[in-house]
Amino acid sequence: MKKLKFLVCLAIASVCLSSCMVTKTSVGNYKENKGQVYEYSKDRQGYLFWGLLPVGKCDITTPTDQNCQVRTRTTFVDGLVSLLTGGIYSMQTVQVVAKKDAKDQSAFAKGDKVAYPTNLSCTKFESGVIESLLDDETCLVKAENGKMKKVKLENLAK
């Protein structure tokens, strides 16, 4: 019975003490560059003993121009692994994002089916159809749920 209480307390402590933190580190001219954000590479980094000892190295690459952003976060799956192992083994997801140059993007037109980010960190996307081009930088997109959204062209993907 004492072992069960101990395990329950350990599980509750793991849940309460873990977090879904995000660390963003911009490299080069990432913030100044304009363009569509896309995932360049992604991997998971493992740790032992509550993050004290790294296990191996992430196999991620960066763009040749070195303009990117490295995002390190604890996802739900990472937290679940930590919970199930009592924190003895834990993980973090490492993602490298870059921006496609606006000049490289093909022209968008009315009726094109596109995807666009729904949050500032560009981790969640929604799809819709371009209803109209407002100017050289923005357009009006009708989302799948029927709502109209004003979106910058640099944030769109076909």
mmCIF file of N, CA and C in Angstrom, residues 7 11 19 27 37 43 52 56 93-94 125-126 129 134 138-139 151:
data_model
loop_
_atom_site.group_PDB
_atom_site.id
_atom_site.type_symbol
_atom_site.label_atom_id
_atom_site.label_comp_id
_atom_site.label_asym_id
_atom_site.label_seq_id
_atom_site.Cartn_x
_atom_site.Cartn_y
_atom_site.Cartn_z
ATOM 1 N N LEU A 7 3.961 5.807 -5.575
ATOM 2 C CA LEU A 7 3.853 5.910 -7.034
ATOM 3 C C LEU A 7 2.817 6.957 -7.447
ATOM 4 N N ALA A 11 3.647 10.301 -9.577
ATOM 5 C CA ALA A 11 2.939 10.641 -10.812
ATOM 6 C C ALA A 11 2.345 12.043 -10.732
ATOM 7 N N SER A 19 6.144 21.020 -17.581
ATOM 8 C CA SER A 19 5.455 22.124 -18.229
ATOM 9 C C SER A 19 5.539 21.965 -19.732
ATOM 10 N N VAL A 27 18.287 32.685 -35.240
ATOM 11 C CA VAL A 27 19.668 32.638 -35.707
ATOM 12 C C VAL A 27 19.771 33.462 -36.988
ATOM 13 N N VAL A 37 6.755 30.867 -43.271
ATOM 14 C CA VAL A 37 7.443 30.018 -42.311
ATOM 15 C C VAL A 37 7.155 28.558 -42.649
ATOM 16 N N ASP A 43 13.328 16.838 -34.621
ATOM 17 C CA ASP A 43 13.808 15.626 -33.966
ATOM 18 C C ASP A 43 13.491 15.732 -32.477
ATOM 19 N N LEU A 52 18.864 15.884 -16.428
ATOM 20 C CA LEU A 52 20.246 16.164 -16.028
ATOM 21 C C LEU A 52 21.283 15.637 -17.012
ATOM 22 N N GLY A 56 22.487 10.965 -26.220
ATOM 23 C CA GLY A 56 22.761 11.147 -27.641
ATOM 24 C C GLY A 56 22.638 12.606 -28.065
ATOM 25 N N THR A 93 11.056 18.108 -27.864
ATOM 26 C CA THR A 93 11.010 18.176 -29.314
ATOM 27 C C THR A 93 11.774 19.411 -29.764
ATOM 28 N N VAL A 94 12.694 19.229 -30.710
ATOM 29 C CA VAL A 94 13.491 20.328 -31.258
ATOM 30 C C VAL A 94 13.091 20.486 -32.719
ATOM 31 N N PHE A 125 -2.130 25.186 -38.414
ATOM 32 C CA PHE A 125 -2.539 25.733 -39.698
ATOM 33 C C PHE A 125 -3.996 25.403 -39.989
ATOM 34 N N GLU A 126 -4.609 26.248 -40.794
ATOM 35 C CA GLU A 126 -5.989 26.069 -41.232
ATOM 36 C C GLU A 126 -5.993 26.235 -42.741
ATOM 37 N N VAL A 129 -9.954 28.970 -49.010
ATOM 38 C CA VAL A 129 -9.882 29.368 -50.416
ATOM 39 C C VAL A 129 -9.778 30.886 -50.487
ATOM 40 N N LEU A 134 -6.517 41.673 -51.706
ATOM 41 C CA LEU A 134 -6.788 43.037 -51.262
ATOM 42 C C LEU A 134 -5.740 44.015 -51.769
ATOM 43 N N THR A 138 -1.756 41.397 -48.900
ATOM 44 C CA THR A 138 -2.795 40.691 -48.155
ATOM 45 C C THR A 138 -3.910 40.190 -49.071
ATOM 46 N N CYS A 139 -4.641 39.211 -48.537
ATOM 47 C CA CYS A 139 -5.787 38.682 -49.267
ATOM 48 C C CYS A 139 -6.871 38.294 -48.268
ATOM 49 N N VAL A 151 -5.400 37.650 -44.449
ATOM 50 C CA VAL A 151 -4.136 36.956 -44.257
ATOM 51 C C VAL A 151 -3.069 37.593 -45.137
#
